GROMACS .gro file of N, CA, C and O in nm:
model
  344
    1MET      N    1  -4.975   4.614  -3.272
    1MET     CA    2  -4.882   4.730  -3.282
    1MET      C    3  -4.852   4.791  -3.181
    1MET      O    4  -4.948   4.786  -3.092
    2ALA      N    5  -4.697   4.822  -3.149
    2ALA     CA    6  -4.678   4.891  -2.991
    2ALA      C    7  -4.776   5.047  -3.044
    2ALA      O    8  -4.704   5.082  -3.148
    3GLN      N    9  -4.768   5.088  -2.901
    3GLN     CA   10  -4.764   5.228  -2.903
    3GLN      C   11  -4.708   5.297  -3.012
    3GLN      O   12  -4.549   5.287  -2.932
    4ARG      N   13  -4.761   5.413  -3.069
    4ARG     CA   14  -4.626   5.530  -3.134
    4ARG      C   15  -4.632   5.624  -3.071
    4ARG      O   16  -4.764   5.669  -3.006
    5ASP      N   17  -4.508   5.708  -3.016
    5ASP     CA   18  -4.536   5.843  -2.951
    5ASP      C   19  -4.529   5.947  -3.050
    5ASP      O   20  -4.584   6.107  -2.982
    6ARG      N   21  -4.588   5.938  -3.153
    6ARG     CA   22  -4.587   6.039  -3.234
    6ARG      C   23  -4.677   6.014  -3.330
    6ARG      O   24  -4.639   5.942  -3.417
    7VAL      N   25  -4.678   6.108  -3.434
    7VAL     CA   26  -4.773   6.088  -3.543
    7VAL      C   27  -4.773   6.236  -3.582
    7VAL      O   28  -4.809   6.301  -3.508
    8SER      N   29  -4.818   6.214  -3.720
    8SER     CA   30  -4.813   6.348  -3.788
    8SER      C   31  -4.947   6.362  -3.811
    8SER      O   32  -5.070   6.244  -3.870
    9THR      N   33  -4.964   6.482  -3.829
    9THR     CA   34  -5.149   6.548  -3.865
    9THR      C   35  -5.153   6.486  -4.023
    9THR      O   36  -5.256   6.446  -4.046
   10ALA      N   37  -5.113   6.545  -4.054
   10ALA     CA   38  -5.111   6.550  -4.236
   10ALA      C   39  -5.162   6.359  -4.220
   10ALA      O   40  -5.258   6.340  -4.314
   11VAL      N   41  -5.081   6.217  -4.216
   11VAL     CA   42  -5.110   6.082  -4.158
   11VAL      C   43  -5.254   6.069  -4.134
   11VAL      O   44  -5.309   6.032  -4.162
   12LEU      N   45  -5.316   6.141  -4.031
   12LEU     CA   46  -5.434   6.107  -3.944
   12LEU      C   47  -5.530   6.235  -4.057
   12LEU      O   48  -5.627   6.150  -4.106
   13ARG      N   49  -5.504   6.318  -4.132
   13ARG     CA   50  -5.551   6.420  -4.207
   13ARG      C   51  -5.623   6.325  -4.310
   13ARG      O   52  -5.726   6.301  -4.343
   14ASP      N   53  -5.466   6.223  -4.382
   14ASP     CA   54  -5.536   6.172  -4.521
   14ASP      C   55  -5.655   6.014  -4.451
   14ASP      O   56  -5.707   6.008  -4.559
   15LEU      N   57  -5.582   5.952  -4.376
   15LEU     CA   58  -5.628   5.873  -4.288
   15LEU      C   59  -5.801   5.915  -4.256
   15LEU      O   60  -5.880   5.822  -4.287
   16ALA      N   61  -5.816   6.034  -4.218
   16ALA     CA   62  -5.969   6.049  -4.231
   16ALA      C   63  -6.075   6.065  -4.347
   16ALA      O   64  -6.182   6.103  -4.374
   17ALA      N   65  -5.948   6.176  -4.463
   17ALA     CA   66  -6.022   6.149  -4.531
   17ALA      C   67  -6.051   6.029  -4.658
   17ALA      O   68  -6.135   6.002  -4.745
   18GLU      N   69  -5.950   5.967  -4.636
   18GLU     CA   70  -6.030   5.838  -4.714
   18GLU      C   71  -6.171   5.707  -4.595
   18GLU      O   72  -6.264   5.695  -4.690
   19ILE      N   73  -6.136   5.760  -4.489
   19ILE     CA   74  -6.240   5.713  -4.476
   19ILE      C   75  -6.371   5.788  -4.479
   19ILE      O   76  -6.526   5.771  -4.522
   20PHE      N   77  -6.342   5.894  -4.466
   20PHE     CA   78  -6.493   6.004  -4.473
   20PHE      C   79  -6.566   5.995  -4.635
   20PHE      O   80  -6.614   6.105  -4.672
   21GLU      N   81  -6.431   5.965  -4.765
   21GLU     CA   82  -6.450   5.988  -4.890
   21GLU      C   83  -6.453   6.139  -4.906
   21GLU      O   84  -6.546   6.202  -5.017
   22VAL      N   85  -6.372   6.202  -4.863
   22VAL     CA   86  -6.376   6.318  -4.887
   22VAL      C   87  -6.239   6.433  -4.938
   22VAL      O   88  -6.106   6.268  -4.912
   23ASN      N   89  -6.156   6.510  -4.962
   23ASN     CA   90  -6.047   6.551  -5.034
   23ASN      C   91  -6.004   6.592  -4.914
   23ASN      O   92  -6.074   6.692  -4.771
   24PRO      N   93  -5.869   6.550  -4.860
   24PRO     CA   94  -5.799   6.573  -4.739
   24PRO      C   95  -5.781   6.727  -4.669
   24PRO      O   96  -5.792   6.760  -4.567
   25ASP      N   97  -5.821   6.791  -4.788
   25ASP     CA   98  -5.779   7.003  -4.769
   25ASP      C   99  -5.925   7.008  -4.725
   25ASP      O  100  -5.990   7.064  -4.690
   26GLU      N  101  -6.026   6.937  -4.723
   26GLU     CA  102  -6.153   6.980  -4.615
   26GLU      C  103  -6.167   6.921  -4.438
   26GLU      O  104  -6.248   6.980  -4.410
   27ILE      N  105  -6.049   6.808  -4.434
   27ILE     CA  106  -6.014   6.838  -4.337
   27ILE      C  107  -5.904   6.903  -4.237
   27ILE      O  108  -5.859   6.922  -4.221
   28THR      N  109  -6.045   7.002  -4.162
   28THR     CA  110  -5.975   7.129  -4.099
   28THR      C  111  -6.001   7.070  -3.959
   28THR      O  112  -6.078   6.984  -3.938
   29GLU      N  113  -5.901   7.145  -3.844
   29GLU     CA  114  -5.958   7.104  -3.715
   29GLU      C  115  -6.063   7.148  -3.707
   29GLU      O  116  -6.138   7.074  -3.546
   30GLY      N  117  -6.108   7.230  -3.758
   30GLY     CA  118  -6.310   7.232  -3.682
   30GLY      C  119  -6.383   7.212  -3.798
   30GLY      O  120  -6.503   7.261  -3.746
   31ALA      N  121  -6.365   7.180  -3.925
   31ALA     CA  122  -6.483   7.107  -3.991
   31ALA      C  123  -6.539   6.976  -3.882
   31ALA      O  124  -6.473   6.899  -3.874
   32ALA      N  125  -6.637   6.999  -3.873
   32ALA     CA  126  -6.779   6.936  -3.774
   32ALA      C  127  -6.715   6.788  -3.861
   32ALA      O  128  -6.832   6.812  -4.016
   33PHE      N  129  -6.718   6.695  -3.819
   33PHE     CA  130  -6.748   6.596  -3.871
   33PHE      C  131  -6.956   6.497  -3.928
   33PHE      O  132  -6.903   6.508  -4.093
   34TYR      N  133  -6.965   6.600  -3.819
   34TYR     CA  134  -7.117   6.550  -3.879
   34TYR      C  135  -7.192   6.651  -3.981
   34TYR      O  136  -7.215   6.610  -4.152
   35GLU      N  137  -7.197   6.755  -4.002
   35GLU     CA  138  -7.251   6.892  -4.016
   35GLU      C  139  -7.146   6.907  -4.201
   35GLU      O  140  -7.198   6.976  -4.282
   36ASP      N  141  -7.027   6.947  -4.095
   36ASP     CA  142  -6.929   6.986  -4.273
   36ASP      C  143  -6.897   6.878  -4.358
   36ASP      O  144  -6.885   6.903  -4.516
   37LEU      N  145  -6.864   6.800  -4.285
   37LEU     CA  146  -6.834   6.663  -4.397
   37LEU      C  147  -6.949   6.538  -4.417
   37LEU      O  148  -6.904   6.461  -4.512
   38GLY      N  149  -7.002   6.538  -4.365
   38GLY     CA  150  -7.122   6.476  -4.404
   38GLY      C  151  -7.134   6.321  -4.389
   38GLY      O  152  -7.160   6.203  -4.466
   39ILE      N  153  -7.065   6.295  -4.310
   39ILE     CA  154  -6.968   6.099  -4.264
   39ILE      C  155  -7.142   6.100  -4.159
   39ILE      O  156  -7.236   6.193  -4.104
   40ASP      N  157  -7.108   5.932  -4.136
   40ASP     CA  158  -7.203   5.896  -4.064
   40ASP      C  159  -7.182   5.807  -3.978
   40ASP      O  160  -7.044   5.825  -3.899
   41SER      N  161  -7.263   5.754  -3.833
   41SER     CA  162  -7.164   5.711  -3.750
   41SER      C  163  -7.025   5.601  -3.759
   41SER      O  164  -6.996   5.574  -3.696
   42VAL      N  165  -7.095   5.542  -3.898
   42VAL     CA  166  -7.036   5.418  -3.897
   42VAL      C  167  -6.886   5.459  -3.962
   42VAL      O  168  -6.796   5.397  -3.865
   43GLN      N  169  -6.897   5.550  -4.004
   43GLN     CA  170  -6.749   5.624  -4.086
   43GLN      C  171  -6.677   5.638  -3.938
   43GLN      O  172  -6.528   5.647  -4.003
   44LYS      N  173  -6.694   5.716  -3.839
   44LYS     CA  174  -6.683   5.792  -3.671
   44LYS      C  175  -6.617   5.654  -3.613
   44LYS      O  176  -6.526   5.643  -3.665
   45VAL      N  177  -6.640   5.525  -3.641
   45VAL     CA  178  -6.656   5.425  -3.547
   45VAL      C  179  -6.498   5.411  -3.620
   45VAL      O  180  -6.384   5.310  -3.598
   46GLU      N  181  -6.512   5.367  -3.762
   46GLU     CA  182  -6.390   5.258  -3.876
   46GLU      C  183  -6.279   5.432  -3.821
   46GLU      O  184  -6.219   5.333  -3.786
   47PHE      N  185  -6.271   5.546  -3.818
   47PHE     CA  186  -6.193   5.670  -3.821
   47PHE      C  187  -6.141   5.537  -3.645
   47PHE      O  188  -6.031   5.559  -3.634
   48VAL      N  189  -6.242   5.625  -3.556
   48VAL     CA  190  -6.149   5.621  -3.408
   48VAL      C  191  -6.097   5.472  -3.421
   48VAL      O  192  -6.019   5.459  -3.396
   49VAL      N  193  -6.127   5.345  -3.471
   49VAL     CA  194  -6.086   5.208  -3.497
   49VAL      C  195  -5.961   5.210  -3.527
   49VAL      O  196  -5.862   5.102  -3.494
   50ARG      N  197  -5.924   5.268  -3.678
   50ARG     CA  198  -5.801   5.253  -3.710
   50ARG      C  199  -5.765   5.307  -3.639
   50ARG      O  200  -5.561   5.353  -3.664
   51ILE      N  201  -5.760   5.422  -3.593
   51ILE     CA  202  -5.639   5.524  -3.478
   51ILE      C  203  -5.620   5.423  -3.408
   51ILE      O  204  -5.475   5.477  -3.360
   52GLU      N  205  -5.711   5.359  -3.290
   52GLU     CA  206  -5.620   5.290  -3.232
   52GLU      C  207  -5.544   5.154  -3.304
   52GLU      O  208  -5.491   5.110  -3.228
   53ARG      N  209  -5.638   5.112  -3.341
   53ARG     CA  210  -5.472   4.966  -3.419
   53ARG      C  211  -5.343   5.075  -3.414
   53ARG      O  212  -5.306   5.016  -3.443
   54GLN      N  213  -5.362   5.185  -3.515
   54GLN     CA  214  -5.255   5.256  -3.637
   54GLN      C  215  -5.155   5.304  -3.500
   54GLN      O  216  -5.017   5.262  -3.475
   55LEU      N  217  -5.188   5.358  -3.347
   55LEU     CA  218  -5.153   5.379  -3.255
   55LEU      C  219  -5.146   5.352  -3.144
   55LEU      O  220  -5.043   5.356  -3.044
   56GLY      N  221  -5.151   5.205  -3.157
   56GLY     CA  222  -5.188   5.128  -3.042
   56GLY      C  223  -5.282   5.185  -2.953
   56GLY      O  224  -5.170   5.164  -2.825
   57VAL      N  225  -5.336   5.280  -2.910
   57VAL     CA  226  -5.399   5.382  -2.820
   57VAL      C  227  -5.564   5.278  -2.812
   57VAL      O  228  -5.606   5.187  -2.879
   58ARG      N  229  -5.624   5.298  -2.705
   58ARG     CA  230  -5.770   5.254  -2.655
   58ARG      C  231  -5.836   5.348  -2.604
   58ARG      O  232  -5.817   5.429  -2.544
   59LEU      N  233  -5.940   5.416  -2.693
   59LEU     CA  234  -5.984   5.565  -2.676
   59LEU      C  235  -6.148   5.458  -2.611
   59LEU      O  236  -6.142   5.379  -2.599
   60THR      N  237  -6.130   5.566  -2.455
   60THR     CA  238  -6.297   5.517  -2.393
   60THR      C  239  -6.388   5.565  -2.476
   60THR      O  240  -6.391   5.630  -2.581
   61ASP      N  241  -6.488   5.479  -2.461
   61ASP     CA  242  -6.634   5.511  -2.541
   61ASP      C  243  -6.688   5.709  -2.518
   61ASP      O  244  -6.670   5.724  -2.575
   62GLU      N  245  -6.641   5.735  -2.353
   62GLU     CA  246  -6.677   5.889  -2.402
   62GLU      C  247  -6.540   5.960  -2.488
   62GLU      O  248  -6.641   6.080  -2.578
   63GLU      N  249  -6.435   5.921  -2.493
   63GLU     CA  250  -6.371   6.001  -2.538
   63GLU      C  251  -6.432   6.047  -2.690
   63GLU      O  252  -6.356   6.033  -2.776
   64ALA      N  253  -6.407   5.847  -2.765
   64ALA     CA  254  -6.463   5.830  -2.891
   64ALA      C  255  -6.630   5.921  -2.862
   64ALA      O  256  -6.657   5.999  -3.015
   65ALA      N  257  -6.740   5.912  -2.806
   65ALA     CA  258  -6.811   5.963  -2.843
   65ALA      C  259  -6.799   6.163  -2.807
   65ALA      O  260  -6.890   6.213  -2.865
   66GLY      N  261  -6.720   6.181  -2.784
   66GLY     CA  262  -6.650   6.412  -2.796
   66GLY      C  263  -6.586   6.354  -2.923
   66GLY      O  264  -6.596   6.551  -2.891
   67LEU      N  265  -6.545   6.307  -3.016
   67LEU     CA  266  -6.483   6.395  -3.161
   67LEU      C  267  -6.628   6.393  -3.216
   67LEU      O  268  -6.677   6.351  -3.297
   68GLN      N  269  -6.599   6.561  -3.244
   68GLN     CA  270  -6.696   6.629  -3.265
   68GLN      C  271  -6.616   6.690  -3.412
   68GLN      O  272  -6.680   6.677  -3.556
   69ASP      N  273  -6.485   6.673  -3.431
   69ASP     CA  274  -6.425   6.696  -3.562
   69ASP      C  275  -6.300   6.689  -3.480
   69ASP      O  276  -6.253   6.625  -3.391
   70PHE      N  277  -6.204   6.673  -3.632
   70PHE     CA  278  -6.039   6.642  -3.656
   70PHE      C  279  -5.948   6.727  -3.531
   70PHE      O  280  -5.894   6.663  -3.497
   71GLY      N  281  -5.992   6.814  -3.489
   71GLY     CA  282  -5.953   6.945  -3.366
   71GLY      C  283  -5.956   6.820  -3.230
   71GLY      O  284  -5.899   6.839  -3.163
   72ASP      N  285  -6.067   6.810  -3.215
   72ASP     CA  286  -6.091   6.699  -3.052
   72ASP      C  287  -6.012   6.595  -3.075
   72ASP      O  288  -5.943   6.551  -3.018
   73THR      N  289  -6.013   6.525  -3.210
   73THR     CA  290  -5.962   6.396  -3.256
   73THR      C  291  -5.768   6.439  -3.212
   73THR      O  292  -5.695   6.371  -3.096
   74LEU      N  293  -5.670   6.503  -3.247
   74LEU     CA  294  -5.578   6.592  -3.227
   74LEU      C  295  -5.558   6.623  -3.106
   74LEU      O  296  -5.487   6.614  -3.014
   75ALA      N  297  -5.682   6.683  -3.026
   75ALA     CA  298  -5.690   6.737  -2.866
   75ALA      C  299  -5.691   6.565  -2.800
   75ALA      O  300  -5.540   6.603  -2.691
   76VAL      N  301  -5.786   6.482  -2.827
   76VAL     CA  302  -5.819   6.332  -2.735
   76VAL      C  303  -5.607   6.317  -2.765
   76VAL      O  304  -5.591   6.230  -2.604
   77LEU      N  305  -5.598   6.311  -2.862
   77LEU     CA  306  -5.380   6.200  -2.889
   77LEU      C  307  -5.312   6.307  -2.778
   77LEU      O  308  -5.228   6.201  -2.733
   78ARG      N  309  -5.303   6.423  -2.771
   78ARG     CA  310  -5.235   6.523  -2.711
   78ARG      C  311  -5.329   6.436  -2.561
   78ARG      O  312  -5.127   6.406  -2.527
   79ASP      N  313  -5.395   6.439  -2.566
   79ASP     CA  314  -5.368   6.406  -2.451
   79ASP      C  315  -5.302   6.289  -2.296
   79ASP      O  316  -5.321   6.252  -2.257
   80ARG      N  317  -5.337   6.222  -2.465
   80ARG     CA  318  -5.237   6.080  -2.390
   80ARG      C  319  -5.104   6.086  -2.402
   80ARG      O  320  -5.094   5.954  -2.383
   81GLY      N  321  -5.106   6.172  -2.419
   81GLY     CA  322  -4.911   6.166  -2.436
   81GLY      C  323  -4.848   6.142  -2.600
   81GLY      O  324  -4.730   6.125  -2.547
   82ILE      N  325  -4.949   6.207  -2.706
   82ILE     CA  326  -4.892   6.111  -2.840
   82ILE      C  327  -4.882   6.272  -2.853
   82ILE      O  328  -4.954   6.345  -2.885
   83SER      N  329  -4.755   6.279  -2.955
   83SER     CA  330  -4.682   6.354  -2.954
   83SER      C  331  -4.722   6.414  -3.119
   83SER      O  332  -4.713   6.339  -3.212
   84VAL      N  333  -4.829   6.515  -3.186
   84VAL     CA  334  -4.883   6.539  -3.302
   84VAL      C  335  -4.820   6.642  -3.367
   84VAL      O  336  -4.802   6.803  -3.297
   85GLY      N  337  -4.768   6.614  -3.466
   85GLY     CA  338  -4.685   6.709  -3.605
   85GLY      C  339  -4.773   6.739  -3.706
   85GLY      O  340  -4.803   6.696  -3.722
   86PRO      N  341  -4.612   6.804  -3.747
   86PRO     CA  342  -4.726   6.826  -3.884
   86PRO      C  343  -4.731   6.781  -3.976
   86PRO      O  344  -4.714   6.676  -4.062
   0.00000   0.00000   0.00000
């Protein structure tokens, strides 16, 4: 899939909620993946892989490891030049 330069926060939130098996309302920018949402490392890897496939980007190992909450995810995507909107 070709890289997309725009993505909706709502789409990313829904994707995270599906993978993490939580209500989308629980996915806030500051909700810590492990502590607040109770995900495991397999779910985090699945989230990264699905983002990479959907957006046509490849996160470095350091970027992926640094994703501790939804806000980190949005920041990394923005750093990569992807416009993240509502």
